[in-house]
Short mmCIF file of N, CA, C and O in Angstrom, two decimals:
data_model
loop_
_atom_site.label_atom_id
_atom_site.label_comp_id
_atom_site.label_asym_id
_atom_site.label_seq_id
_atom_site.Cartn_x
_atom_site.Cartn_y
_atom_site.Cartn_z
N UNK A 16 -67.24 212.59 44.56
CA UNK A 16 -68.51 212.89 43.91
C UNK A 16 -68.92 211.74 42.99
O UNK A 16 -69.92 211.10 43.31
N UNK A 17 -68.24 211.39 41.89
CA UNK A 17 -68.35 209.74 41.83
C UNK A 17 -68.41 208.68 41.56
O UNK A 17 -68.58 207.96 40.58
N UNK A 18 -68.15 208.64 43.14
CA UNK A 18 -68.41 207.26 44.13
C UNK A 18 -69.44 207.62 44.42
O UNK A 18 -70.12 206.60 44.29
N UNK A 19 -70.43 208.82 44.91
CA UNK A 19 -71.84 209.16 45.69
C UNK A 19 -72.62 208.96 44.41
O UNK A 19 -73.70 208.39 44.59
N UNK A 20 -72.30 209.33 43.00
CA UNK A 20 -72.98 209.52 41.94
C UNK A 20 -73.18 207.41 41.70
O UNK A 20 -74.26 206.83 41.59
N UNK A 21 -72.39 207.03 41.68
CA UNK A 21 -72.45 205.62 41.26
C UNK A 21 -72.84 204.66 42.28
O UNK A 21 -73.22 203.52 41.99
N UNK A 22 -72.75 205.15 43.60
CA UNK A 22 -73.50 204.50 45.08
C UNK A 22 -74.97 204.98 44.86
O UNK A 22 -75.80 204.07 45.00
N UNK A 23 -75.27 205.72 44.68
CA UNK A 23 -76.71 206.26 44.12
C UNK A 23 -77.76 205.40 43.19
O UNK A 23 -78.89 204.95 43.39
N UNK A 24 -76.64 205.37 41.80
CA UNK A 24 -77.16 204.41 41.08
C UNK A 24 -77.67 203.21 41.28
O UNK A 24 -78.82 202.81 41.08
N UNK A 25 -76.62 202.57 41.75
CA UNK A 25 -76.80 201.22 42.31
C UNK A 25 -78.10 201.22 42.93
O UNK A 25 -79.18 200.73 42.60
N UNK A 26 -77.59 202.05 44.16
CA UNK A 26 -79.29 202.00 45.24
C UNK A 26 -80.28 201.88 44.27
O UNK A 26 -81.02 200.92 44.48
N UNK A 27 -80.59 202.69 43.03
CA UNK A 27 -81.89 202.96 42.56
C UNK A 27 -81.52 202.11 41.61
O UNK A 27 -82.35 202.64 40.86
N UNK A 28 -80.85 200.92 40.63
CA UNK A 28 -81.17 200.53 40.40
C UNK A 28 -81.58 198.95 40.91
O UNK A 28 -82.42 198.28 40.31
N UNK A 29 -80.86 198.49 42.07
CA UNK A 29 -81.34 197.52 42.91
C UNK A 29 -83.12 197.86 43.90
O UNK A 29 -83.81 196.98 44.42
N UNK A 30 -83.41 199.20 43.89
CA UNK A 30 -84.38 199.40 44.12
C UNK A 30 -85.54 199.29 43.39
O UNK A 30 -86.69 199.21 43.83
N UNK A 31 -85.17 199.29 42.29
CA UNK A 31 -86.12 198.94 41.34
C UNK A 31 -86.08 197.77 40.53
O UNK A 31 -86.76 197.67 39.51
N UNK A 32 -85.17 196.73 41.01
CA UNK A 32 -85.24 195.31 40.63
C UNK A 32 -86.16 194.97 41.74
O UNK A 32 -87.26 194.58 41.35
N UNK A 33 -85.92 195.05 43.53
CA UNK A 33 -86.86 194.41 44.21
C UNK A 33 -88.47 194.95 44.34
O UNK A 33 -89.43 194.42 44.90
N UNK A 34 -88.36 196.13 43.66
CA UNK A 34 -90.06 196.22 43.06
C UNK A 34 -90.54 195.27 42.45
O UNK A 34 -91.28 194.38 42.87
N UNK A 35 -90.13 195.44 41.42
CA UNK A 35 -90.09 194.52 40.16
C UNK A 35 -90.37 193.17 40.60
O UNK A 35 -91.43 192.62 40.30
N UNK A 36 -89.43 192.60 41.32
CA UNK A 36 -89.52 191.32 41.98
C UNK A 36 -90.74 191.60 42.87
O UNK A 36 -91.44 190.60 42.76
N UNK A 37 -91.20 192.28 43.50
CA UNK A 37 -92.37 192.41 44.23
C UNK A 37 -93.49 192.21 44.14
O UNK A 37 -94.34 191.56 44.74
N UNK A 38 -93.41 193.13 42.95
CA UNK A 38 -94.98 193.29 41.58
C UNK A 38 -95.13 192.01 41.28
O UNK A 38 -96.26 191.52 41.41
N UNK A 39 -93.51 190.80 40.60
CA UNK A 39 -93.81 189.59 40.32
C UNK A 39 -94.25 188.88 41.27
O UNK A 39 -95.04 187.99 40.93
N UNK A 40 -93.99 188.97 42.42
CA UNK A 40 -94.48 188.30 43.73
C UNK A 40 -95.88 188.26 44.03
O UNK A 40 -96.37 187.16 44.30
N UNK A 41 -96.64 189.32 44.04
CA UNK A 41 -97.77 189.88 44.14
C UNK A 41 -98.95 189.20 42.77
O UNK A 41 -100.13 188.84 42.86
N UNK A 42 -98.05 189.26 41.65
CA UNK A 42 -99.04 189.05 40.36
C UNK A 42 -99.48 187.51 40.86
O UNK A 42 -100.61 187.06 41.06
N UNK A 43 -97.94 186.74 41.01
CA UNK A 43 -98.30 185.14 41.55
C UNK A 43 -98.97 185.08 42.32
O UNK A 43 -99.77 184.16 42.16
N UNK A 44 -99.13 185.69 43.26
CA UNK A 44 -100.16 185.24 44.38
C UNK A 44 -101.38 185.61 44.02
O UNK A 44 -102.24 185.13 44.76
N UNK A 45 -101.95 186.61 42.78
CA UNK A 45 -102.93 186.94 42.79
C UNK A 45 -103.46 185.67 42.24
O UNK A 45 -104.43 185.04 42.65
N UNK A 46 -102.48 185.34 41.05
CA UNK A 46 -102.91 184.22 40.41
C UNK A 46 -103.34 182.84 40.79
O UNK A 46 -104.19 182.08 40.34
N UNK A 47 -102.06 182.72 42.28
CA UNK A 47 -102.91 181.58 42.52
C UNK A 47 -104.39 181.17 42.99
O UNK A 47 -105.10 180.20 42.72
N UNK A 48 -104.62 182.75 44.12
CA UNK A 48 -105.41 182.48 44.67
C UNK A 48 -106.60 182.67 43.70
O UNK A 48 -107.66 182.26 44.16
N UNK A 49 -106.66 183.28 42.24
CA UNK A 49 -107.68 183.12 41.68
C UNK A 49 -108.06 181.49 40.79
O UNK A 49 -109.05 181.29 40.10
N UNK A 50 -107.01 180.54 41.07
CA UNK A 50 -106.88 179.36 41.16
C UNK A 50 -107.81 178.85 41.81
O UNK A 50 -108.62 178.03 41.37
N UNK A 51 -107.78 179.38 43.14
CA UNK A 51 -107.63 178.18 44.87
C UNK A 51 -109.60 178.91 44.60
O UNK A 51 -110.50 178.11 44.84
N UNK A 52 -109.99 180.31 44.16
CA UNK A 52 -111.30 180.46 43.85
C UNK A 52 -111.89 179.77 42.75
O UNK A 52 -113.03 179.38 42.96
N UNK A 53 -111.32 179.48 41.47
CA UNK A 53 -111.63 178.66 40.78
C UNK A 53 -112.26 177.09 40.68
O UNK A 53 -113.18 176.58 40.05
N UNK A 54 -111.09 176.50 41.80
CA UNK A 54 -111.17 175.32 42.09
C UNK A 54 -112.52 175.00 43.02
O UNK A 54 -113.55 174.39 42.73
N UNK A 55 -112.15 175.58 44.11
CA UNK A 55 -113.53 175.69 44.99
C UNK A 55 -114.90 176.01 44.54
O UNK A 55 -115.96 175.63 45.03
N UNK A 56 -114.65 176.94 43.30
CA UNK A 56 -116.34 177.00 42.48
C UNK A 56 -116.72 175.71 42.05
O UNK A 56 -117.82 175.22 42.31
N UNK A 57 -115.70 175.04 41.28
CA UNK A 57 -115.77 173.62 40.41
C UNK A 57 -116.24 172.58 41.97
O UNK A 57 -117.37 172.11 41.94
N UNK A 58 -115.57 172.35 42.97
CA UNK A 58 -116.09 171.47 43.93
C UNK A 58 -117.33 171.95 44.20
O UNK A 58 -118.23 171.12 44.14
N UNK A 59 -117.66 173.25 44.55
CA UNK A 59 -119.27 173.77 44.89
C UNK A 59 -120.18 172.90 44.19
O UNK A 59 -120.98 172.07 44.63
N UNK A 60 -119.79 173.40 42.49
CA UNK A 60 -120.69 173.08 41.28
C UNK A 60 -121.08 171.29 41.40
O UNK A 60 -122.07 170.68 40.99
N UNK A 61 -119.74 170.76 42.22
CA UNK A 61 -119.94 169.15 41.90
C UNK A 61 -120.74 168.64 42.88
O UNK A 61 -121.34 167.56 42.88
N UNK A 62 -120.71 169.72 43.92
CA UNK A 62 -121.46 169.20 45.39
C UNK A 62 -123.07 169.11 45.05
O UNK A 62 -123.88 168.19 45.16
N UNK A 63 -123.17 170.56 44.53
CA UNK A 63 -124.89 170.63 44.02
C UNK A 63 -125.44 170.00 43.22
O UNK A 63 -126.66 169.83 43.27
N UNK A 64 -124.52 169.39 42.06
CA UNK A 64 -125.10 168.38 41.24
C UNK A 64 -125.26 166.77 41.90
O UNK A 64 -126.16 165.95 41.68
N UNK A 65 -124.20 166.65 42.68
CA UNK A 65 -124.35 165.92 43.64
C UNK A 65 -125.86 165.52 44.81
O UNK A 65 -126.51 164.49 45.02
N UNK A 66 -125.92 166.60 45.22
CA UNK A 66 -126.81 167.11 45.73
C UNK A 66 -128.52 167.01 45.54
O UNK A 66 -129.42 166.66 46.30
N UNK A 67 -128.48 167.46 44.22
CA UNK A 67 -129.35 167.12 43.01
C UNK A 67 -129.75 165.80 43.02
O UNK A 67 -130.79 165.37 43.52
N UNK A 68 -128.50 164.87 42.18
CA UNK A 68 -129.20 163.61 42.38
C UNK A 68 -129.69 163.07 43.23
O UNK A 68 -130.65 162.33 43.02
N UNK A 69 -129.16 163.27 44.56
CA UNK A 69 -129.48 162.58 45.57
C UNK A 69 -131.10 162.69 45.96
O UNK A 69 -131.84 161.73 46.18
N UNK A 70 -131.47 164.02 46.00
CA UNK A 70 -132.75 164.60 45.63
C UNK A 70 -133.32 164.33 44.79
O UNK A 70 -134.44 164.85 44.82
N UNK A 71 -133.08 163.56 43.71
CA UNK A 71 -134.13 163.49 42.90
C UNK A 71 -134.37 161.91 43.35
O UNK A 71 -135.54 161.61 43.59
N UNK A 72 -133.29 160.77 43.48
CA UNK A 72 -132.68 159.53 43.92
C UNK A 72 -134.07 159.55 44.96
O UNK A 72 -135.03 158.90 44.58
N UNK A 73 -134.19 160.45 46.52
CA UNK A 73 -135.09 160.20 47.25
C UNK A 73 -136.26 160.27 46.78
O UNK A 73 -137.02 159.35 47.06
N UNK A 74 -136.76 161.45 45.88
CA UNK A 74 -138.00 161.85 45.38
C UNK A 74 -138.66 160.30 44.70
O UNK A 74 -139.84 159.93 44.71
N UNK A 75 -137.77 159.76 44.28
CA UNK A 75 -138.06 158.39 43.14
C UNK A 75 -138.44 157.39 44.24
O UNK A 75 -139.51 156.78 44.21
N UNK A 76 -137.36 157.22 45.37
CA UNK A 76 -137.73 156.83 46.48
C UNK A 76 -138.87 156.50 47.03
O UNK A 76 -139.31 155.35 47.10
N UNK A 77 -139.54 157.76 47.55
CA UNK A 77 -140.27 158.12 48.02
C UNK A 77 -142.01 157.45 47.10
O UNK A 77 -142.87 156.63 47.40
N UNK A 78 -141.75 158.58 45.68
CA UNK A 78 -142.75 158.04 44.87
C UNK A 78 -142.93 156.43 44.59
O UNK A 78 -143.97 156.26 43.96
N UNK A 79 -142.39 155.45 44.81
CA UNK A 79 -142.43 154.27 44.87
C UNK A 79 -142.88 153.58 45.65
O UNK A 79 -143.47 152.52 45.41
N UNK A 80 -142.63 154.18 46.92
CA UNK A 80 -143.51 153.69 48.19
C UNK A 80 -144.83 154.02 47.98
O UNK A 80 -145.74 153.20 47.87
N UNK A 81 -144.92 155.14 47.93
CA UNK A 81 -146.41 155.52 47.47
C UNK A 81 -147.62 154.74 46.46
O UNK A 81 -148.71 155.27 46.27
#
């Protein structure tokens, strides 16, 4: 009786370390990928300003020929 009482334990408490480890697994990945969204906003943001000048660059362009 125990051995079943202390084989028990174990199970549940190794069962609830690889939760644990799970949850930590899970939090990281949330985190990174709110990273990998982060980052990609910042390149968006650089493209359109980018973007921008170039547009304004032709507009000046343009008005000059004129």
């Amino acid at each position: 009786m125990i051995v079943f009482l202390l084989t028990s334990i174990l199970f549940l408490v190794l069962l609830v370390i690889g939760l644990l480890l799970y949850i930590g697994y899970k939090i990281r990945q949330f985190e990174d990928t709110q990273e990998v969204i982060f980052d990609a906003a910042v390149n968006a943001e650089e493209m359109y300003n980018e973007i921008q000048t170039n547009q304004e660059a032709i507009m000046n362009a343009h008005f000059r020929q004129n």
